[in-house]
Coordinates of C-alpha atoms in Angstrom, one line a residue:
Chain W
M1 CA 252.6 -73.5 105.5
A2 CA 252.4 -72.7 101.8
I3 CA 248.9 -74.3 101.6
F4 CA 247.9 -72.3 104.6
E5 CA 249.1 -69.1 103.0
Q6 CA 247.2 -69.8 99.8
S7 CA 244.0 -70.6 101.6
I8 CA 243.8 -67.2 103.3
H9 CA 242.0 -64.6 101.2
W10 CA 243.4 -61.4 102.8
P11 CA 240.8 -59.0 101.2
V12 CA 237.9 -60.9 102.8
W13 CA 239.8 -61.2 106.0
L14 CA 240.2 -57.5 106.1
M15 CA 236.5 -57.0 106.4
V16 CA 235.6 -60.1 108.5
L17 CA 238.2 -59.3 111.1
P18 CA 237.1 -55.7 112.1
L19 CA 233.5 -56.7 111.8
T20 CA 234.0 -59.6 114.2
G21 CA 236.0 -57.4 116.5
A22 CA 233.2 -54.8 116.5
L23 CA 230.6 -57.4 117.4
L24 CA 232.8 -58.9 120.1
T25 CA 233.7 -55.5 121.7
F26 CA 230.0 -54.8 121.8
A27 CA 229.1 -58.1 123.3
I28 CA 232.0 -58.6 125.7
Y29 CA 232.1 -55.2 127.3
R30 CA 234.6 -56.1 130.0
Y31 CA 237.5 -57.0 127.7
Q32 CA 236.8 -54.4 125.1
N33 CA 240.2 -52.9 125.1
L34 CA 242.0 -56.2 124.8
I35 CA 239.7 -57.5 122.0
G36 CA 240.0 -54.1 120.2
L37 CA 243.7 -54.0 120.3
I38 CA 244.1 -57.6 119.1
T39 CA 241.7 -56.8 116.2
A40 CA 243.8 -53.8 115.3
M41 CA 247.0 -55.8 115.3
G42 CA 245.3 -58.5 113.3
I43 CA 244.2 -56.0 110.6
L44 CA 247.6 -54.5 110.4
W45 CA 249.1 -58.0 109.9
S46 CA 246.6 -58.8 107.2
V47 CA 247.1 -55.6 105.3
I48 CA 250.9 -56.1 105.3
A49 CA 250.4 -59.7 104.0
L50 CA 248.0 -58.4 101.3
A51 CA 250.5 -55.6 100.4
Q52 CA 253.3 -58.2 100.0
K53 CA 251.0 -60.2 97.7
V54 CA 250.2 -57.2 95.6
L55 CA 253.9 -56.2 95.4
T56 CA 254.9 -59.6 94.2
E57 CA 251.9 -60.7 92.1
G58 CA 250.3 -57.4 90.9
P59 CA 246.6 -56.5 91.2
Q60 CA 244.3 -59.0 92.8
R61 CA 240.7 -59.8 92.1
Y62 CA 238.5 -61.9 94.3
S63 CA 234.9 -63.0 93.8
I64 CA 232.9 -63.2 97.0
G65 CA 231.1 -66.6 97.1
G66 CA 232.5 -67.4 93.7
W67 CA 229.6 -65.6 91.9
G68 CA 231.7 -63.2 89.9
A69 CA 230.8 -59.9 88.3
P70 CA 228.4 -58.6 87.0
L71 CA 225.9 -60.4 89.3
G72 CA 228.1 -61.1 92.3
I73 CA 230.3 -58.7 94.3
D74 CA 234.0 -58.6 93.4
L75 CA 236.8 -57.3 95.4
Y76 CA 239.7 -55.7 93.6
V77 CA 243.1 -54.6 95.0
D78 CA 245.7 -52.6 93.2
G79 CA 248.4 -50.3 94.3
L80 CA 246.0 -47.4 95.0
S81 CA 243.7 -49.6 97.2
T82 CA 246.7 -51.2 99.0
L83 CA 248.1 -47.7 99.8
M84 CA 244.8 -46.6 101.2
L85 CA 244.4 -49.8 103.2
L86 CA 247.9 -49.5 104.6
L87 CA 247.3 -45.8 105.6
T88 CA 244.0 -46.9 107.3
A89 CA 245.8 -49.7 109.1
A90 CA 248.7 -47.5 110.3
V91 CA 246.5 -44.6 111.5
G92 CA 243.9 -47.0 112.8
F93 CA 246.5 -48.9 114.8
F94 CA 247.7 -45.8 116.6
V95 CA 244.3 -44.4 117.0
S96 CA 243.2 -47.7 118.7
F97 CA 246.0 -47.4 121.2
Y98 CA 245.2 -43.8 121.8
G99 CA 241.6 -44.8 122.3
V100 CA 242.6 -47.1 125.1
G101 CA 244.6 -44.3 126.8
Y102 CA 242.1 -41.5 126.0
A103 CA 241.1 -40.3 129.4
G104 CA 238.4 -38.0 127.9
F105 CA 236.1 -41.1 127.7
R106 CA 236.2 -41.4 131.5
Q107 CA 235.0 -37.8 131.6
H108 CA 231.9 -38.2 129.5
N109 CA 231.1 -41.6 130.7
H110 CA 227.9 -42.4 128.9
G111 CA 229.2 -42.8 125.3
S112 CA 232.5 -44.4 126.0
G113 CA 231.4 -48.0 125.7
Y114 CA 230.4 -47.4 122.2
F115 CA 233.7 -46.2 120.9
W116 CA 235.2 -49.6 120.2
P117 CA 232.3 -51.1 118.3
L118 CA 231.6 -48.0 116.3
W119 CA 235.3 -47.4 115.5
L120 CA 235.7 -51.0 114.3
F121 CA 232.5 -50.7 112.2
L122 CA 234.0 -47.6 110.7
W123 CA 237.2 -49.5 110.0
T124 CA 235.2 -52.4 108.3
A125 CA 233.4 -49.9 106.1
L126 CA 236.6 -48.1 105.1
N127 CA 238.3 -51.4 104.2
G128 CA 235.2 -52.4 102.3
L129 CA 235.2 -49.2 100.3
F130 CA 238.9 -49.5 99.4
L131 CA 238.4 -53.1 98.3
T132 CA 235.2 -53.0 96.3
A133 CA 235.1 -53.3 92.5
D134 CA 231.5 -52.4 92.3
I135 CA 230.0 -48.9 92.4
F136 CA 226.8 -50.0 94.1
N137 CA 228.7 -51.8 96.9
A138 CA 230.7 -48.6 97.1
Y139 CA 227.5 -46.7 97.9
V140 CA 226.7 -49.2 100.7
T141 CA 230.1 -48.8 102.2
L142 CA 230.0 -45.0 101.9
E143 CA 226.7 -45.0 103.8
L144 CA 228.2 -47.3 106.5
I145 CA 231.2 -45.0 106.8
G146 CA 228.8 -42.1 107.2
L147 CA 226.6 -43.7 109.8
A148 CA 229.5 -44.9 111.9
S149 CA 231.3 -41.5 111.7
V150 CA 228.1 -39.6 112.7
A151 CA 227.6 -41.8 115.7
L152 CA 231.2 -41.3 116.7
V153 CA 231.1 -37.5 116.3
G154 CA 228.1 -37.4 118.7
L155 CA 229.6 -39.7 121.2
S156 CA 230.3 -37.1 123.9
G157 CA 226.6 -36.2 123.9
Q158 CA 227.3 -32.5 124.4
A159 CA 225.1 -29.9 122.5
S160 CA 227.9 -28.8 120.2
A161 CA 228.8 -32.4 119.3
L162 CA 225.2 -33.3 118.7
N163 CA 224.7 -30.3 116.4
A164 CA 227.8 -31.2 114.5
A165 CA 226.8 -34.8 114.2
M166 CA 223.3 -33.9 112.9
R167 CA 224.7 -31.6 110.3
Y168 CA 227.3 -34.2 109.3
L169 CA 224.5 -36.8 108.9
L170 CA 222.3 -34.5 106.7
V171 CA 225.3 -33.6 104.5
G172 CA 226.4 -37.3 104.3
L173 CA 223.0 -38.5 103.3
L174 CA 222.6 -35.8 100.7
G175 CA 226.0 -36.8 99.2
S176 CA 225.1 -40.5 99.2
L177 CA 221.8 -39.8 97.4
F178 CA 223.5 -37.8 94.7
Y179 CA 225.9 -40.7 94.3
L180 CA 223.1 -43.3 94.3
L181 CA 221.2 -41.4 91.6
G182 CA 224.3 -41.5 89.4
V183 CA 224.7 -45.2 89.9
G184 CA 221.0 -45.7 88.9
L185 CA 221.5 -43.8 85.7
L186 CA 224.6 -45.9 84.9
Y187 CA 222.8 -49.1 85.5
A188 CA 219.9 -48.0 83.3
G189 CA 222.3 -47.3 80.6
Y190 CA 224.8 -50.2 80.8
H191 CA 223.1 -52.9 83.0
T192 CA 226.1 -53.4 85.2
V193 CA 227.6 -51.8 88.3
D194 CA 231.0 -53.6 88.1
M195 CA 233.8 -51.0 87.6
A196 CA 235.7 -53.0 85.0
S197 CA 232.7 -53.8 82.9
L198 CA 231.5 -50.2 83.1
G199 CA 234.9 -49.0 82.0
Q200 CA 234.7 -51.1 78.9
A201 CA 231.1 -50.2 78.1
A202 CA 231.2 -46.5 78.7
Q203 CA 232.1 -44.3 75.8
A204 CA 232.1 -40.5 76.0
G205 CA 228.6 -39.3 75.9
P206 CA 225.8 -37.5 77.8
L207 CA 224.9 -40.5 80.0
P208 CA 228.2 -41.2 81.7
R209 CA 228.9 -37.5 81.9
T210 CA 225.7 -36.8 83.7
A211 CA 226.2 -39.8 86.0
L212 CA 229.8 -38.8 86.7
T213 CA 228.7 -35.2 87.5
L214 CA 226.0 -36.4 90.0
M215 CA 228.3 -38.9 91.6
G216 CA 231.0 -36.3 91.7
V217 CA 228.8 -33.7 93.5
G218 CA 227.9 -36.3 96.1
L219 CA 231.6 -37.3 96.6
L220 CA 232.8 -33.7 96.8
L221 CA 230.2 -33.0 99.5
K222 CA 231.6 -35.9 101.5
T223 CA 235.2 -35.0 100.8
A224 CA 234.5 -31.4 102.0
L225 CA 236.0 -29.6 99.0
F226 CA 235.5 -25.8 99.2
P227 CA 232.7 -24.5 99.1
L228 CA 231.1 -27.8 100.4
H229 CA 233.4 -27.9 103.5
F230 CA 231.1 -26.0 105.9
W231 CA 230.2 -29.1 107.9
L232 CA 233.8 -30.3 108.4
P233 CA 235.4 -28.0 111.0
P234 CA 232.6 -28.3 113.6
A235 CA 232.3 -32.1 113.1
H236 CA 236.1 -32.7 113.3
A237 CA 236.7 -30.3 116.2
N238 CA 233.8 -31.4 118.4
A239 CA 234.4 -35.2 118.1
P240 CA 236.3 -37.1 120.8
T241 CA 240.0 -36.9 119.9
P242 CA 240.7 -40.4 118.6
V243 CA 237.6 -39.9 116.4
S244 CA 238.7 -36.5 115.1
S245 CA 242.0 -38.0 114.1
A246 CA 240.5 -40.9 112.2
L247 CA 237.9 -38.6 110.5
S248 CA 240.6 -36.1 109.3
A249 CA 243.2 -38.7 108.4
L250 CA 241.0 -41.3 106.8
V251 CA 237.3 -40.7 106.4
V252 CA 237.5 -37.7 104.1
K253 CA 240.0 -39.6 101.9
A254 CA 237.5 -42.4 101.3
P255 CA 235.2 -40.5 98.9
F256 CA 238.3 -38.9 97.4
Y257 CA 239.6 -42.4 96.6
L258 CA 236.3 -43.3 95.0
L259 CA 236.4 -40.1 92.9
L260 CA 239.9 -41.0 91.7
R261 CA 238.8 -44.5 90.7
L262 CA 235.8 -43.2 88.8
W263 CA 237.7 -40.3 87.2
F264 CA 240.9 -42.1 86.1
T265 CA 240.0 -45.8 85.7
V266 CA 236.3 -46.1 85.0
F267 CA 235.4 -43.0 83.0
P268 CA 238.6 -41.6 81.6
D269 CA 236.8 -40.8 78.3
S270 CA 234.0 -38.8 79.9
T271 CA 236.2 -36.4 81.8
T272 CA 236.9 -32.9 80.4
G273 CA 239.7 -30.5 80.8
A274 CA 237.2 -27.8 82.0
A275 CA 236.0 -30.1 84.8
A276 CA 239.5 -30.9 85.8
N277 CA 240.4 -27.2 85.9
L278 CA 237.3 -26.5 88.0
L279 CA 238.2 -29.2 90.5
G280 CA 241.7 -27.8 90.6
L281 CA 240.4 -24.3 91.1
L282 CA 238.2 -25.3 93.9
G283 CA 241.1 -27.1 95.5
A284 CA 243.3 -24.0 95.1
I285 CA 240.6 -21.9 96.8
A286 CA 240.3 -24.5 99.5
I287 CA 244.1 -24.3 100.2
L288 CA 243.9 -20.5 100.6
W289 CA 240.6 -20.3 102.4
G290 CA 241.3 -23.1 104.8
S291 CA 244.7 -21.8 105.6
I292 CA 243.4 -18.3 106.3
Q293 CA 240.7 -19.6 108.5
A294 CA 243.3 -21.7 110.4
L295 CA 245.4 -18.6 110.8
Q296 CA 242.5 -16.7 112.4
T297 CA 240.9 -19.2 114.7
Q298 CA 241.6 -19.1 118.4
R299 CA 241.0 -22.8 119.2
L300 CA 243.7 -25.5 118.6
K301 CA 241.4 -28.3 117.5
L302 CA 239.5 -26.0 115.2
L303 CA 242.8 -24.9 113.7
V304 CA 243.8 -28.5 112.9
A305 CA 240.3 -29.1 111.4
Y306 CA 240.6 -26.0 109.1
S307 CA 244.1 -27.2 108.1
T308 CA 242.4 -30.4 106.9
V309 CA 240.1 -28.2 104.6
A310 CA 243.3 -26.6 103.2
Q311 CA 245.3 -29.8 102.8
L312 CA 242.4 -31.6 101.0
G313 CA 242.7 -28.9 98.4
Y314 CA 246.1 -30.2 97.4
L315 CA 244.7 -33.6 96.5
F316 CA 242.4 -32.0 94.0
L317 CA 245.3 -30.5 92.1
V318 CA 245.8 -34.0 90.7
F319 CA 243.0 -33.4 88.2
P320 CA 244.4 -30.5 86.3
L321 CA 248.0 -31.6 86.7
T322 CA 247.5 -35.0 85.1
Q323 CA 246.0 -33.5 82.0
D324 CA 249.3 -33.2 80.3
S325 CA 250.7 -36.7 79.6
M326 CA 254.2 -35.4 80.1
A327 CA 254.0 -35.2 83.9
A328 CA 250.9 -37.2 84.6
S329 CA 252.6 -40.0 86.4
T330 CA 254.6 -37.5 88.6
A331 CA 251.4 -35.7 89.5
W332 CA 249.6 -39.0 90.2
S333 CA 252.4 -40.3 92.5
G334 CA 252.6 -36.9 94.1
A335 CA 248.9 -36.7 94.9
L336 CA 248.8 -40.3 96.3
Y337 CA 252.0 -39.6 98.4
Y338 CA 250.2 -36.5 99.6
T339 CA 247.2 -38.6 100.8
L340 CA 249.7 -40.8 102.7
A341 CA 251.7 -38.0 104.1
H342 CA 248.6 -36.0 105.2
G343 CA 246.9 -39.0 106.7
L344 CA 249.9 -39.8 108.9
A345 CA 250.8 -36.2 109.8
K346 CA 247.2 -35.0 110.4
G347 CA 246.4 -38.2 112.4
G348 CA 249.4 -37.4 114.7
M349 CA 248.6 -33.7 114.9
F350 CA 245.0 -34.3 115.9
L351 CA 246.1 -36.7 118.6
A352 CA 248.6 -34.2 119.9
A353 CA 246.1 -31.4 119.9
G354 CA 243.6 -33.6 121.8
T355 CA 246.2 -34.5 124.4
I356 CA 247.0 -30.8 124.9
F357 CA 243.2 -30.1 125.1
Y358 CA 242.9 -32.8 127.8
A359 CA 245.8 -31.6 129.8
L360 CA 244.7 -28.0 129.9
Q361 CA 241.0 -28.7 129.8
Q362 CA 240.7 -26.0 127.1
D363 CA 242.5 -25.3 123.8
R364 CA 242.7 -21.6 123.3
I365 CA 245.9 -21.0 121.5
Q366 CA 246.9 -18.0 123.7
N367 CA 246.9 -20.3 126.7
L368 CA 249.4 -22.8 125.4
N369 CA 252.4 -21.0 126.9
G370 CA 255.3 -23.2 127.6
I371 CA 253.3 -26.4 127.4
S372 CA 256.3 -28.2 125.9
R373 CA 257.8 -28.3 129.5
H374 CA 254.9 -30.4 130.7
L375 CA 254.2 -32.4 127.6
P376 CA 257.5 -32.6 125.8
V377 CA 256.5 -35.7 123.8
T378 CA 253.2 -34.2 122.6
A379 CA 254.8 -30.9 121.7
F380 CA 257.5 -32.7 119.7
A381 CA 254.8 -34.8 118.0
F382 CA 252.9 -31.6 117.0
G383 CA 256.0 -30.0 115.7
L384 CA 257.0 -33.1 113.6
A385 CA 253.6 -33.4 112.2
G386 CA 253.7 -29.7 111.4
V387 CA 257.0 -30.2 109.5
S388 CA 255.3 -32.7 107.2
L389 CA 252.2 -30.6 106.7
M390 CA 254.3 -27.5 105.8
G391 CA 256.3 -29.7 103.4
L392 CA 259.7 -29.1 104.9
P393 CA 262.4 -31.7 103.9
P394 CA 263.0 -34.5 104.7
S395 CA 259.4 -35.4 105.3
A396 CA 256.8 -37.3 103.2
G397 CA 254.9 -34.0 102.8
F398 CA 258.0 -32.5 101.2
L399 CA 258.3 -35.3 98.7
A400 CA 254.6 -35.1 97.8
K401 CA 254.7 -31.3 97.4
W402 CA 257.9 -31.5 95.4
S403 CA 256.3 -34.0 93.0
L404 CA 253.2 -31.9 92.5
L405 CA 255.4 -28.8 92.0
T406 CA 257.6 -30.7 89.5
A407 CA 254.5 -31.8 87.6
A408 CA 253.1 -28.2 87.5
I409 CA 256.4 -26.8 86.2
A410 CA 256.9 -29.5 83.7
N411 CA 253.4 -28.8 82.3
G412 CA 254.1 -25.0 82.4
Q413 CA 251.1 -24.6 84.7
W414 CA 252.6 -21.8 86.7
G415 CA 249.3 -20.9 88.5
W416 CA 249.1 -24.2 90.3
A417 CA 252.8 -24.0 91.2
I418 CA 252.3 -20.6 92.9
I419 CA 249.3 -22.0 94.8
I420 CA 251.4 -25.0 96.0
V421 CA 254.2 -22.8 97.3
L422 CA 251.8 -20.2 98.8
G423 CA 249.9 -23.0 100.6
G424 CA 253.1 -24.3 102.1
L425 CA 253.9 -20.8 103.4
L426 CA 250.4 -20.3 104.9
A427 CA 250.7 -23.8 106.6
A428 CA 254.0 -22.7 108.0
G429 CA 252.2 -19.6 109.3
Y430 CA 249.6 -21.4 111.3
V431 CA 251.9 -24.2 112.5
F432 CA 254.5 -21.7 113.8
R433 CA 251.8 -19.6 115.4
V434 CA 250.9 -22.6 117.6
L435 CA 254.6 -23.7 118.1
S436 CA 255.6 -20.2 119.2
Y437 CA 253.2 -20.5 122.1
V438 CA 254.0 -24.2 122.8
F439 CA 257.7 -23.6 123.1
M440 CA 257.5 -20.3 124.8
Q441 CA 259.9 -20.1 127.8
A442 CA 257.6 -18.7 130.4
P443 CA 255.1 -21.4 131.3
S444 CA 251.6 -20.2 132.3
K445 CA 250.5 -21.0 135.8
A446 CA 247.6 -23.0 134.4
H447 CA 246.7 -26.2 136.1
Y448 CA 247.7 -29.3 134.2
R449 CA 246.0 -32.6 134.4
P450 CA 248.3 -35.6 134.3
V451 CA 248.2 -37.4 130.9
P452 CA 248.5 -41.2 130.4
W453 CA 251.5 -42.2 128.3
L454 CA 249.2 -43.9 125.8
M455 CA 247.9 -40.4 124.9
E456 CA 251.4 -39.1 124.2
W457 CA 253.3 -41.8 122.3
P458 CA 250.8 -42.8 119.5
A459 CA 250.8 -39.2 118.3
L460 CA 254.6 -39.1 118.2
L461 CA 254.9 -42.4 116.4
L462 CA 252.4 -41.3 113.7
A463 CA 254.2 -38.0 113.2
L464 CA 257.5 -39.9 113.0
M465 CA 256.1 -42.2 110.3
A466 CA 255.2 -39.1 108.3
I467 CA 258.8 -38.0 108.5
C468 CA 260.3 -41.5 107.8
L469 CA 258.3 -41.8 104.6
G470 CA 260.4 -39.0 103.3
F471 CA 263.4 -41.4 103.4
I472 CA 261.8 -44.8 102.9
T473 CA 260.2 -44.1 99.5
Q474 CA 260.9 -47.2 97.5
T475 CA 258.1 -49.5 98.6
P476 CA 255.3 -46.8 98.6
L477 CA 256.3 -45.6 95.1
T478 CA 256.4 -49.1 93.8
L479 CA 253.0 -49.7 95.2
I480 CA 251.6 -46.6 93.7
E481 CA 252.8 -47.8 90.3
I482 CA 251.0 -51.2 90.5
G483 CA 247.9 -50.9 88.3
A484 CA 248.1 -47.2 88.2
P485 CA 246.4 -45.4 85.2
M486 CA 249.6 -43.5 84.5
S487 CA 252.8 -45.5 84.5
Y488 CA 255.3 -44.1 86.8
Q489 CA 258.6 -43.2 85.2
Y490 CA 260.5 -41.0 87.6
L491 CA 259.9 -39.1 90.7
L492 CA 262.2 -36.2 91.7
P493 CA 264.3 -35.8 93.6
Chain D
M1 CA 214.1 -40.4 72.3
I2 CA 210.9 -42.4 72.5
F3 CA 208.6 -41.7 75.4
T4 CA 208.3 -45.0 77.2
P5 CA 206.5 -45.7 80.5
A6 CA 210.0 -46.3 81.9
L7 CA 211.1 -42.8 81.0
L8 CA 208.0 -41.4 82.6
Y9 CA 208.9 -43.1 85.9
I10 CA 212.5 -42.0 85.6
L11 CA 211.4 -38.4 85.1
T12 CA 209.0 -38.7 88.1
G13 CA 211.8 -40.0 90.2
I14 CA 214.1 -37.2 89.2
G15 CA 211.2 -34.8 90.0
L16 CA 210.8 -36.2 93.5
F17 CA 214.6 -35.9 94.0
I18 CA 214.5 -32.2 93.1
L19 CA 211.4 -31.6 95.2
G20 CA 213.2 -33.2 98.2
L21 CA 216.4 -31.2 97.5
Y22 CA 214.4 -28.0 97.5
A23 CA 212.6 -28.9 100.8
L24 CA 216.0 -29.8 102.4
F25 CA 217.3 -26.4 101.8
V26 CA 214.3 -24.2 102.6
H27 CA 213.1 -25.9 105.8
S28 CA 215.0 -25.5 109.0
H29 CA 213.0 -27.9 111.2
L30 CA 215.1 -31.1 111.5
L31 CA 212.1 -33.4 111.1
R32 CA 211.3 -31.7 107.8
K33 CA 214.9 -32.0 106.6
I34 CA 214.8 -35.8 107.4
L35 CA 211.5 -36.1 105.5
A36 CA 213.0 -34.2 102.6
L37 CA 215.9 -36.7 102.4
N38 CA 213.4 -39.5 102.6
I39 CA 211.5 -38.1 99.6
M40 CA 214.8 -37.7 97.7
A41 CA 215.6 -41.4 98.4
S42 CA 212.2 -42.4 97.2
G43 CA 212.8 -40.6 94.0
V44 CA 216.1 -42.4 93.5
F45 CA 214.5 -45.7 94.2
L46 CA 211.8 -45.0 91.6
V47 CA 214.6 -44.4 89.0
Y48 CA 216.0 -47.8 89.9
V49 CA 212.7 -49.5 89.5
A50 CA 212.1 -47.9 86.2
A51 CA 215.6 -49.0 85.1
A52 CA 214.5 -52.6 85.6
Y53 CA 211.9 -52.2 82.9
R54 CA 212.7 -54.0 79.6
S55 CA 209.7 -54.4 77.4
P56 CA 206.0 -55.1 78.0
E57 CA 206.5 -58.8 77.3
A58 CA 209.8 -59.4 79.1
I59 CA 210.2 -60.0 82.8
S60 CA 211.8 -57.0 84.4
D61 CA 215.4 -57.1 85.5
P62 CA 215.6 -58.3 89.1
V63 CA 219.0 -56.7 89.9
P64 CA 217.8 -53.1 90.3
Q65 CA 215.0 -54.4 92.5
A66 CA 217.5 -56.1 94.7
M67 CA 219.5 -52.9 94.8
V68 CA 216.4 -50.9 95.8
L69 CA 215.8 -53.4 98.6
T70 CA 219.4 -52.8 99.8
G71 CA 218.8 -49.1 99.5
I72 CA 215.7 -49.2 101.5
V73 CA 217.5 -51.0 104.3
V74 CA 220.3 -48.5 104.3
A75 CA 217.9 -45.5 104.0
S76 CA 215.7 -46.7 106.9
A77 CA 218.8 -47.2 109.1
S78 CA 220.0 -43.7 108.3
M79 CA 216.6 -42.1 108.8
L80 CA 216.3 -43.8 112.2
L81 CA 219.7 -42.5 113.2
G82 CA 218.6 -39.1 112.0
L83 CA 215.4 -39.2 114.0
A84 CA 217.3 -40.4 117.1
L85 CA 219.9 -37.6 116.8
A86 CA 217.2 -35.0 116.2
A87 CA 215.4 -36.1 119.4
R88 CA 218.7 -35.9 121.3
V89 CA 219.4 -32.4 119.9
K90 CA 215.9 -31.4 121.0
A91 CA 216.4 -32.9 124.4
K92 CA 219.8 -31.3 124.9
T93 CA 219.3 -27.8 123.4
G94 CA 215.5 -27.4 123.3
R95 CA 215.7 -26.5 119.6
T96 CA 214.4 -28.4 116.6
E97 CA 216.8 -26.5 114.3
L98 CA 220.5 -26.7 113.9
D99 CA 222.7 -23.9 115.3
D100 CA 224.0 -21.4 112.7
G101 CA 227.0 -23.6 112.1
S102 CA 229.8 -21.2 113.0
P103 CA 232.2 -23.3 115.2
S104 CA 232.2 -22.0 118.7
E105 CA 235.4 -20.0 119.4

């Protein structure tokens, strides 16, 4: 058994498995759901195995085909990658089950057969990005994520979805080209695309700074940081529900992950305080702007999409908050915990919103009266996810916000602290606005469609995970620490 | 900095990139937007090819050429998806431009 364990290279398995699943679900149409679910479980299993290995043995490096960097492609796994892989596997697992139950596919029949292959392709590309140790390979996986996501957004074939998909494609390609140009300049300067070699070769100077700026612009477009967020709400709101959930919880985090890698581990010398403050400022505006838009919108799915714009802003506070070495590790753990908390909570919230949309056949917020009587599980899931998004204790969102707040206060950066608190209040505003209708006593006389149980429970389980990670903090925090650029010392409370 | 042929190609590539970027923003026709992205991609590839240049005598570096090859495959796949989507948008809405982008309430 020990030999068997050693012979399995989990990082490679994590890409081969979803890729095989995607091809099989495309070829064997009849047993799509079965093959897809087995694949999803297999990936979850592999990620857990990989996480255990990283927890016990530290960061892992694997050379595909034994070529090795700089010529070959290397895979690298540390705490940050493992965390993202685990988040992807957890959200992906529940999204897959929801996808089986999603009755909306039967409504728009023509695209439904493509959900499984495209979704598993997307999963392959996400895993590939989180595993790669090579900035050019990262470009390829970014492009694959983009192509699969665009096709998924346009799956329903309706005019609004096609428009959103087209805009998403143009923005995604533009972002990729900026990124690719930056990679080209770096190769011209250092003759390598391997992250570790680049990190050793690059000194502060105009070349890495220009390249980092170009790559940064591309990645910010793809992460939808304010004011580059314009494409996100239509794309996320018009996609089929399982897709919206995966896009909001995972896909926008992928370019952010790459930005973290480049900023903190590859080019730490080329970053400046001014750039960090600019990113933080844009993040702060995103929090306020996204929350205000969410407060004003009349449609539920659009509200959840605008909430993503706002919540992504929090992630960018990691740049200014890590400038002071005093609280850098707290800010780092806080931001990564935020990624985790938001992924789980937003994944659950989008699934719940989609279920409500399906049951009512529309999602105007005024018409949600008393829906908790018909869909108690979904309403509860929406509420629980909201608790984590608002940052109420004892959720994962609370822990993440608390760490960011601690870091801001420890640094004496009061401006960011005010934004963090204000963002939480605004989130409470838009979540309670929905909940006040959902739990209203008098139910409207609207006609409800029956909802399959597979559309209700995955949302609740995801939201529950977001809450549970407020208690079970030991393993994620240990993982964050492994290979982190800032060593973690303490995390309050 | 010495003005080498490689630098000339790099500058030309960046010029194409900027031209394409301009065209992407000013034209609303979807086909023109896709073409603009194509030109930007060509500019980036030119930078890569120029980065492969070492000296008049030496053989140029094959790695960026392999990367350009990968890039061309990725770019052609994306452009095809773009064209197919644009055709679907035209068939469904009768328009060759995107809507104004405000999410429908």
